[in-house]
Structure formats: structure tokens, C-alpha cells
Amino acid sequence: MNQNSDSSDQPTGQDPLLLLKTLQLLWTKKEMKKLKEEIRRGFAGLEDPLAGLLDMLESSSDWKGKGHSLGYYITTELQLWIKEHPAVQQSGIKLEKLQARVLRILAQCPANLLDPLISIYQLHTADRNYLLGHVSHLYHKGDYKEAAILSIKLKLQPDQDVEKMCTPLLLQDKTNLVEDYVGEYPELQSKLLQILDTWCEPGFNIRDITSQYQGLSRYKPDKFNRKMLSKLVFRLLDRFNVDPALCPNVINQRHLRTLNYLFYKRFVEKTMTQENWTDHVQSTVGENRWLQGHLIQLLISYCDLNTAARWAQRCNLPKEMLPYGVADELQKLQIQERVEDASKADNYEESKKKDYYQLPIPRSNIHFLQTWEETLQCWEKVLQPGQVVGIDMEWRPSFGMVGKPRVSLLQMALKDEVFLLDLPRLLEQAEAEGEKEKLPHFIQMLYSDAAITKLGYGMSGDLSSLAATWSALKDTNKQAQGVVDLLTVDKQLQKSSIDWKRGGRKVDVLSPEQHCEDRESRQPEKGLSLLVQHVLGKPLDKTEQLSNWEKRPLREEQILYAASDAYCLLEIYEKLCKDPASFGLSSDLTGSLVGKPSIKPRAKKQLNKQEVPSPSGQQCKGSKKETSCPPAPISPKEFSVVCDNMLQGLGRYLRCLGVDVRMLENDDDHRRAAEIARQEGRVILTSGLPYQTLQSQVAEGRCFSVNCSEKAKEQALQVLKHFNVQVSLADIFSRCQVCNCDKYLKVSRERMRQLVEGSRQASGDGGSGCLVRCEEKPGQSCDTAVPACDAAQPGYTPHSERLEGRERHGASAALAEGTVLQVAAIPPGVLDKAELTDFYCCTRCGKVFWEGSHFGRVVSQFQDVLVDAGEEQSIYELS
């Protein structure tokens, strides 16, 4: 293909450059109707409109900027005009020459021009080797982003090296572009995941990759680490539905974190039974020798050599894998169980009966149902008008692995008996008989029948999990009637001004001696367990909560726990209805609750079962589905959070919305978030395993976990919806994104010019900024202005102290706290823009903001936030 343009290619006729001047004049005057007519008339007068467009683009540079330029307007109008006049299309050598010219332009043009130009010049029909060569040329010039975007547009990925194309993009933190690059090609998705997993292999030196790109522009090596790669791998696995077995290194690291968490729950919090802990450890480790080796090391740290030797025997580990001392202990180990262990177990069971809530019905009245025939008997009793049913559900905790939890057990408690439905077995039987919708039909009948009172705790979380188990149940939450969510009652009780009382006296669950004895081993009650304790006198025993509910047969302890979880709802409801006043509730408790549908599930995609907080102090436990009632709407100014160091992107996004955000540094320990939250009254935003630790260190409802595999925008939407934070236009960019300050100094353009000049004069003395004195006048304050990324919101007059109208000493003075204004960072030419009248300076860090040409595009990114918050005014009105 000949890349050299020839002046003879342009036939005689109207000069395209003269046409361009006419169009530029109309564009400046914003006479859009005349502009459109002139474009169409002009192209009709050109003997070769396609070559004429290239002449215009090559002689002008306005189209190189982002947003809607004259070049973009002309191009899109030509594209429409060509559809009406297909005869102007070129072919053969002439088209090849035009394609060569347009390829040189594509490397410089913004994204919105790519598709129109590719369509007009039929680049999809061009020689593929020539296109690949052009992209390769861009790549070797260091234009990695441009090379990738052009490859995506021209669908060249199958003929390229995915590792070569994606590595520099990852180093520039352009993971979204990487996802788009492999998005339509399953084979490339698998290759990319295998490459990323190889980089996460223990012993692999990531610097071997990064060292090849030391001179890369916008190089962000701090973000290119195993933690980032692991998050990316899990996001891609989930997005592309790829088998996790393809990434053994990342999966092993996640399993290792799960192991550490299980040891914490068992030996530090002491909130897991030995049986549950053993089940989860076995399923986590499996036959993986690497994980088994780490298990032995953890057992040595938390337990003793004897316990480590027992597990080594159970895993059948070879002696050469065992640490010093474990092999010797293994030789001494006796296989038979010790009698004293059984005795301890008996004593433990007796203690549980004394300290925890116990079912008031005999064991024979608990029915574990695995066949459809057995289930029919259950439905005959449950679906009776006037029936009151306590409903609960259990599922296997996912510990952050890919996939949504599926309900394994559905519990329904009546006055005299409890039914436990084995959903996996029943679903399997229904599929074998070709009647998959039979059981969902009965569940829908139950929830939609207003004559049957359904009791639950955080019921919307249960229904959300049911919908993930059966798609036929996705609308059950909307159709629910006759529902009593006791989480609503819990919220009212928490707000009650009186002490928790029982029969006029304060409830003491344990004696003082027991409190002293259990202070180190017993964790504070929370959620449903706390409600049971307050109303019925003893808490629920939650040690079976994190059981493997998919494993069959269920242990006796699991069956009793599941039955208790459902039956206690009946007892709570009965007691509250009999004497609501003694609990600080209104006398019309029943009438105010029955018939209200469950709370709409929060817009979240959390991979792990967790406790989800709300600002009111209530929390929804994902592992025991406790979701909050809708909190009262609040503005971003009233909402303050501390972001864990893995969520800095979310923190920056929330700051753009006006939320008060503190962020941990990369080297801060996660527990630092709890300290800040307690001292400053903030909500903790975290993700993954740190949630389990942090939520126990702050008050209920003050720690929230987001899905780390989602992007910052989706995470922010999840947070805003959960806490009912209503974002308005005035909130956008109302906070400094650098330091979180919400107070600004308003500086006129002329005054800023003086400060810049003063800064330049002081630079010889080592000065890099400018000190400015702002003395507040009565009735005025440096309150929130609205800065953006180099942009202040147009049409908004911030209530900020204005730096003008007073005599100054030269061009420099000082803020009250001596803040240095970063005037040296203002690019040349900005002060010469006539449309800029004011600048906004952060009073804490001195960062300077102004309304840039890209403001409308930047602000438009938050349209979804405003829509979700009920904002009626379109944000595009600002553009």
C-alpha cells in the first residue's frame, strides 16, 4: 500500500480548505443549522469528498482534543451524507491511498472519531497485514494505548501477541482497556489469565517484567503488584465466566488467605466449632500439597506439634515435607481417640445448654425433607390461612471465591414443628422429573399470600439468594405480602430510649462470674443473636453459622442450629406482640408491620457472605442475611468514611461526589481503619477478609464491605444506595480530591495573574508557591466551592472568601494557616483564556482548580449517580 499522498489525488473543484474556513466561521458563531447546510452543500461541490475531508483534518488540529469538535461534526455529517450518496465511495488503488492517509490520522484522533473514519474509509476491508504493520509501528513508537484501541476497532487481536500488547497497558494502570482488548475472544481471555497467573507464582520476580518498561510514560509500578493482579484475575474470571482452575497460583493464594481467616475465627475469636472448622479446612486444602504444607505451619503456630502431626497423618503428607519436630511427633502419635476428649465434648454441650437459647420442641418434631413426597406434607401445613411461619435460609460461605451463594437449606418453623428443606437434593429430583418450577411455585405462593404471616430477619437478603438459586424466584421480593422482617423491629429497639428490659428488669444473660470467665473467649453478640438475647434472655449459639451447608449428611449440631434460627423468630414475635410497651415499642406493633413487603435488596454483588451495615447501626449479615431497613436520606456532607488501602479508587470517586473520605496509605495496617473510625465517627469501607476483622472492632453498622472485583463507580453506587446518600449537582467536586478539604479561596483571574508573577519572581529564592492571607469577614466563610479536576462548576457561585478588594503587600501574603497556593502548577496560557473569570484554591493543600474545557465530559461521568439519587436535572445541562 502506498502511504504517500499525491496532490493529483484531489480533483479540481471547490477547494476543501476554503470550505473549512467557512465552516470554522459558522462553528465559532455557533450557527449550527447553517453549518450543517454548508457542510452538505460543500461536500456536494467537492469532486472527491473523501479526499477533501482528509485535507481538512490534516490542515487543522482542533479535532485532536476530546469532546465534540468541528472536525468531529464535519466527519459525522459526511458519514450521514455518504449513506445518502453511496456513489461517492472509492475502491481499488484510490481507496488504498486514502486508507493510508487516514491511518496516520487515526493514531492522533480522539476515540469519538475512530468509528466514523473507519466506516467512511472502509478500513475493515483493508489489507490485514498492512493494518497489523501500522499497529506494530505505533507500538514500537511507545503509543501502546493507541495501538490497542486501533486493534480493538479493527478486530486485529487474534493475530497479535496478547502478552506483548497488554503488559504495557497494565503498567500504565489501564486495566479497563485490557479487559476490552480480550473481551470478545475467549481464547485470548484464557491466555491473558494464564499469563497473569504465572506472574503471581511464588518466587516469580515481577521486576523482570517491569524493568523492560522503565521509560514508560505514566508508568505506575506501585499498582503493578500481586495484589492488583489477583484482583484483576478474579474480576476477569467472574466477567468472562472462565474456569478458575486455569489460575492455580491466584486460587492458591486466595485459599491460603481463607486458611488464615479460619484460624483466626477458630483460635482468636473462638466463634467456630471444631467440626465446622475441620470441614472448611479440609475443603479449602483438598489434595493440594502446597496448601497442606502451609496448614501444618499454621497448626504449629496456633496449636502444637501433636495437632500438626494429626493433620499430617490425615493428609498423608510425606515425611520430607514435615517441619522439624512434627515427623518425630507423628511417630509417637496414637490413632485412637483419647477418652478425655470425649469427656470435654460432653461438658461443652452441657455448658451450651446453660448459656444459649434452646429449642422448646422435641427433636422428633424437626423434619429434614429430601423428597418431594415429604415436602408436600410440609406445604399442606404451611399454606394454611392465618398461619405464622418463621423462615430462615442457610448457604455455604464462599470466603471471597468467584460465584454467588446458592441456598442449601430452607427452614420453616411452625408452632409445634420445624421443616428443613434440602434444596440441592430437591432441585436435583425436580430436574430429573422435568418439574424444575414445582418447588419455586410453592415458595412464591407462600410469600405472595397476605393471609400467612412470614417472619424473617433481613428477609430481602434471603430472597436475593433464593433468586440466585432459582431464576424463577427473582420477582418474589416485589410480590411479597404479609411479611414481618424482625430486622425492622430490631432497628426500632435500637433506637428506643429505654434500656432493654425483660419483665421490668434489665436482662443479664450471664452471671458476673460467667462474664469474668468468658470475657476473653466470648465475642459480643450481634444481629439476630443479640435480638434473641434481648427479648428471650439468652443469645443464639452461632458457632455453626459458617458451616459447610452443602455437605451431606448434615451433622446433628447443624440441624439443631438451623431449626433454632427459624423457630426463635416465632418466640420473639409472640413476646413482642404480647407486651410491646415493655420493649419501648408502639402498641400497634402487629398492625404496623404485617403486610409490609420486605426491603428491596441492596444493589450489591458481594462474593462473600458478610455482615452489611447501615448508618442506623443495623447490619445485614450476608452469612445470616441481615439486611437493613432503608435509612433516612442523607447528603454527602453528612456522610464520612475511611477507605481501606485496597479501595483508594473508591475513595477518590466518593470525594468527587462530596463525601468526606479518609484513605489509608499503602503501608498502613488494615486495623488503622478501625482506629480512625472510632476516633472520628466514620464508617469503614473495606473488602474481602479484612472485613471480618474490622467489623468486630467497631459498632454495628459501621463497617461495610464492597466487592473488590468491581470498578470504583459500581462500588460507589453500592455504597450510596446502601446508606441512602442523595447526591445533588452542588455536591459534585465540592471537595478537594487531593486532601479532602471542603473550603476554598476564590481568586479572580487578574489576582491569580499577579500571584503567578510573584511566584516566578520568588522562584529564584527557592519558592515554589505563593502565600496568601485570607481574613474572613463577618458573615463570610471559606465554605464549599465546587472545584473539579481543573474545573469549577459553571453557573455556581461558591460561598467562599474572595481574594481581592484589599491592599496586599506585593504579590504574596499568607493564609491564616500559611497554606502555600500551588500557582506554579497552572499551565501556560490558562490565564489568557477570556472565559475564565475565577480560580478556586484549596485552603488546606493549596491546589488550584478552574473550569477546564473538558468539564462537561468529566461531570457527565456522574450522571448515573444523580439519576439513582433521584436528581431530576440532567447533568448534561452543564455542558
GROMACS .gro file of C-alpha atoms in nm, residues 225-374:
model
  150
  225ASN     CA    1   0.185  -0.599   4.215
  226ARG     CA    2   0.045  -0.939   4.311
  227LYS     CA    3  -0.243  -0.785   4.500
  228MET     CA    4  -0.356  -0.583   4.197
  229LEU     CA    5  -0.301  -0.878   3.964
  230SER     CA    6  -0.500  -1.108   4.192
  231LYS     CA    7  -0.795  -0.866   4.198
  232LEU     CA    8  -0.778  -0.834   3.820
  233VAL     CA    9  -0.772  -1.211   3.774
  234PHE     CA   10  -1.081  -1.261   3.989
  235ARG     CA   11  -1.264  -0.981   3.810
  236LEU     CA   12  -1.183  -1.138   3.472
  237LEU     CA   13  -1.277  -1.486   3.592
  238ASP     CA   14  -1.613  -1.353   3.702
  239ARG     CA   15  -1.672  -1.131   3.399
  240PHE     CA   16  -1.576  -1.390   3.137
  241ASN     CA   17  -1.705  -1.695   3.329
  242VAL     CA   18  -1.372  -1.877   3.293
  243ASP     CA   19  -1.288  -2.192   3.490
  244PRO     CA   20  -1.088  -2.080   3.800
  245ALA     CA   21  -0.871  -2.394   3.762
  246LEU     CA   22  -0.695  -2.202   3.485
  247CYS     CA   23  -0.532  -1.980   3.752
  248PRO     CA   24  -0.391  -2.216   4.019
  249ASN     CA   25  -0.149  -1.963   4.171
  250VAL     CA   26  -0.410  -1.694   4.235
  251ILE     CA   27  -0.660  -1.952   4.360
  252ASN     CA   28  -0.399  -2.099   4.596
  253GLN     CA   29  -0.323  -1.754   4.738
  254ARG     CA   30  -0.695  -1.695   4.796
  255HIS     CA   31  -0.725  -2.035   4.966
  256LEU     CA   32  -0.427  -1.950   5.184
  257ARG     CA   33  -0.597  -1.628   5.295
  258THR     CA   34  -0.908  -1.836   5.370
  259LEU     CA   35  -0.697  -2.068   5.584
  260ASN     CA   36  -0.560  -1.774   5.782
  261TYR     CA   37  -0.914  -1.644   5.830
  262LEU     CA   38  -1.037  -1.984   5.953
  263PHE     CA   39  -0.754  -1.999   6.208
  264TYR     CA   40  -0.847  -1.651   6.324
  265LYS     CA   41  -1.214  -1.747   6.367
  266ARG     CA   42  -1.132  -2.070   6.549
  267PHE     CA   43  -0.838  -1.976   6.771
  268VAL     CA   44  -0.862  -1.596   6.816
  269GLU     CA   45  -1.233  -1.512   6.801
  270LYS     CA   46  -1.328  -1.867   6.906
  271THR     CA   47  -1.656  -1.844   6.715
  272MET     CA   48  -1.633  -2.169   6.515
  273THR     CA   49  -1.685  -2.520   6.637
  274GLN     CA   50  -1.415  -2.781   6.584
  275GLU     CA   51  -1.643  -2.968   6.341
  276ASN     CA   52  -1.715  -2.662   6.126
  277TRP     CA   53  -1.354  -2.556   6.129
  278THR     CA   54  -1.240  -2.903   6.029
  279ASP     CA   55  -1.491  -2.921   5.742
  280HIS     CA   56  -1.381  -2.589   5.599
  281VAL     CA   57  -1.010  -2.659   5.640
  282GLN     CA   58  -1.046  -2.992   5.461
  283SER     CA   59  -1.247  -2.842   5.173
  284THR     CA   60  -1.007  -2.547   5.143
  285VAL     CA   61  -0.687  -2.753   5.142
  286GLY     CA   62  -0.814  -3.055   4.949
  287GLU     CA   63  -0.529  -3.258   4.794
  288ASN     CA   64  -0.311  -2.952   4.734
  289ARG     CA   65   0.033  -3.026   4.881
  290TRP     CA   66   0.132  -2.659   4.883
  291LEU     CA   67  -0.170  -2.566   5.093
  292GLN     CA   68  -0.124  -2.870   5.314
  293GLY     CA   69   0.229  -2.754   5.390
  294HIS     CA   70   0.103  -2.411   5.492
  295LEU     CA   71  -0.166  -2.576   5.704
  296ILE     CA   72   0.097  -2.763   5.904
  297GLN     CA   73   0.291  -2.439   5.961
  298LEU     CA   74  -0.024  -2.265   6.085
  299LEU     CA   75  -0.105  -2.554   6.318
  300ILE     CA   76   0.241  -2.531   6.471
  301SER     CA   77   0.188  -2.156   6.528
  302TYR     CA   78  -0.166  -2.174   6.669
  303CYS     CA   79  -0.171  -2.520   6.829
  304ASP     CA   80   0.108  -2.767   6.898
  305LEU     CA   81   0.321  -3.036   6.736
  306ASN     CA   82   0.074  -3.310   6.828
  307THR     CA   83  -0.214  -3.139   6.642
  308ALA     CA   84   0.010  -3.069   6.345
  309ALA     CA   85   0.114  -3.436   6.339
  310ARG     CA   86  -0.251  -3.550   6.345
  311TRP     CA   87  -0.329  -3.334   6.041
  312ALA     CA   88  -0.013  -3.452   5.867
  313GLN     CA   89  -0.138  -3.807   5.920
  314ARG     CA   90  -0.485  -3.713   5.790
  315CYS     CA   91  -0.335  -3.552   5.478
  316ASN     CA   92  -0.093  -3.841   5.432
  317LEU     CA   93   0.196  -3.597   5.395
  318PRO     CA   94   0.539  -3.749   5.319
  319LYS     CA   95   0.792  -3.709   5.598
  320GLU     CA   96   1.025  -3.498   5.385
  321MET     CA   97   0.754  -3.227   5.375
  322LEU     CA   98   0.715  -3.212   5.753
  323PRO     CA   99   0.889  -2.944   5.962
  324TYR     CA  100   1.137  -3.044   6.230
  325GLY     CA  101   0.959  -3.195   6.530
  326VAL     CA  102   0.636  -3.286   6.351
  327ALA     CA  103   0.789  -3.602   6.200
  328ASP     CA  104   0.907  -3.716   6.545
  329GLU     CA  105   0.564  -3.641   6.695
  330LEU     CA  106   0.399  -3.836   6.412
  331GLN     CA  107   0.590  -4.150   6.512
  332LYS     CA  108   0.459  -4.124   6.870
  333LEU     CA  109   0.103  -4.047   6.768
  334GLN     CA  110  -0.165  -4.293   6.875
  335ILE     CA  111  -0.455  -4.336   6.632
  336GLN     CA  112  -0.735  -4.399   6.884
  337GLU     CA  113  -0.923  -4.103   7.030
  338ARG     CA  114  -0.849  -4.013   7.388
  339VAL     CA  115  -1.124  -4.066   7.641
  340GLU     CA  116  -1.074  -3.723   7.796
  341ASP     CA  117  -1.154  -3.556   7.462
  342ALA     CA  118  -1.500  -3.714   7.463
  343SER     CA  119  -1.547  -3.604   7.822
  344LYS     CA  120  -1.458  -3.246   7.732
  345ALA     CA  121  -1.708  -3.255   7.447
  346ASP     CA  122  -1.985  -3.368   7.685
  347ASN     CA  123  -1.902  -3.088   7.929
  348TYR     CA  124  -1.905  -2.837   7.643
  349GLU     CA  125  -2.254  -2.948   7.534
  350GLU     CA  126  -2.385  -2.908   7.889
  351SER     CA  127  -2.236  -2.557   7.904
  352LYS     CA  128  -2.404  -2.464   7.576
  353LYS     CA  129  -2.743  -2.566   7.709
  354LYS     CA  130  -2.696  -2.340   8.007
  355ASP     CA  131  -2.568  -2.034   7.820
  356TYR     CA  132  -2.759  -2.034   7.490
  357TYR     CA  133  -3.113  -2.034   7.355
  358GLN     CA  134  -3.259  -2.387   7.334
  359LEU     CA  135  -3.539  -2.516   7.116
  360PRO     CA  136  -3.860  -2.570   7.321
  361ILE     CA  137  -3.983  -2.852   7.094
  362PRO     CA  138  -3.863  -3.215   7.091
  363ARG     CA  139  -3.604  -3.333   6.839
  364SER     CA  140  -3.862  -3.561   6.677
  365ASN     CA  141  -4.055  -3.251   6.562
  366ILE     CA  142  -3.768  -3.135   6.343
  367HIS     CA  143  -3.810  -3.283   5.994
  368PHE     CA  144  -3.529  -3.295   5.738
  369LEU     CA  145  -3.703  -3.320   5.397
  370GLN     CA  146  -3.523  -3.458   5.090
  371THR     CA  147  -3.806  -3.588   4.870
  372TRP     CA  148  -4.098  -3.422   4.702
  373GLU     CA  149  -4.346  -3.650   4.880
  374GLU     CA  150  -4.215  -3.537   5.220
   0.00000   0.00000   0.00000
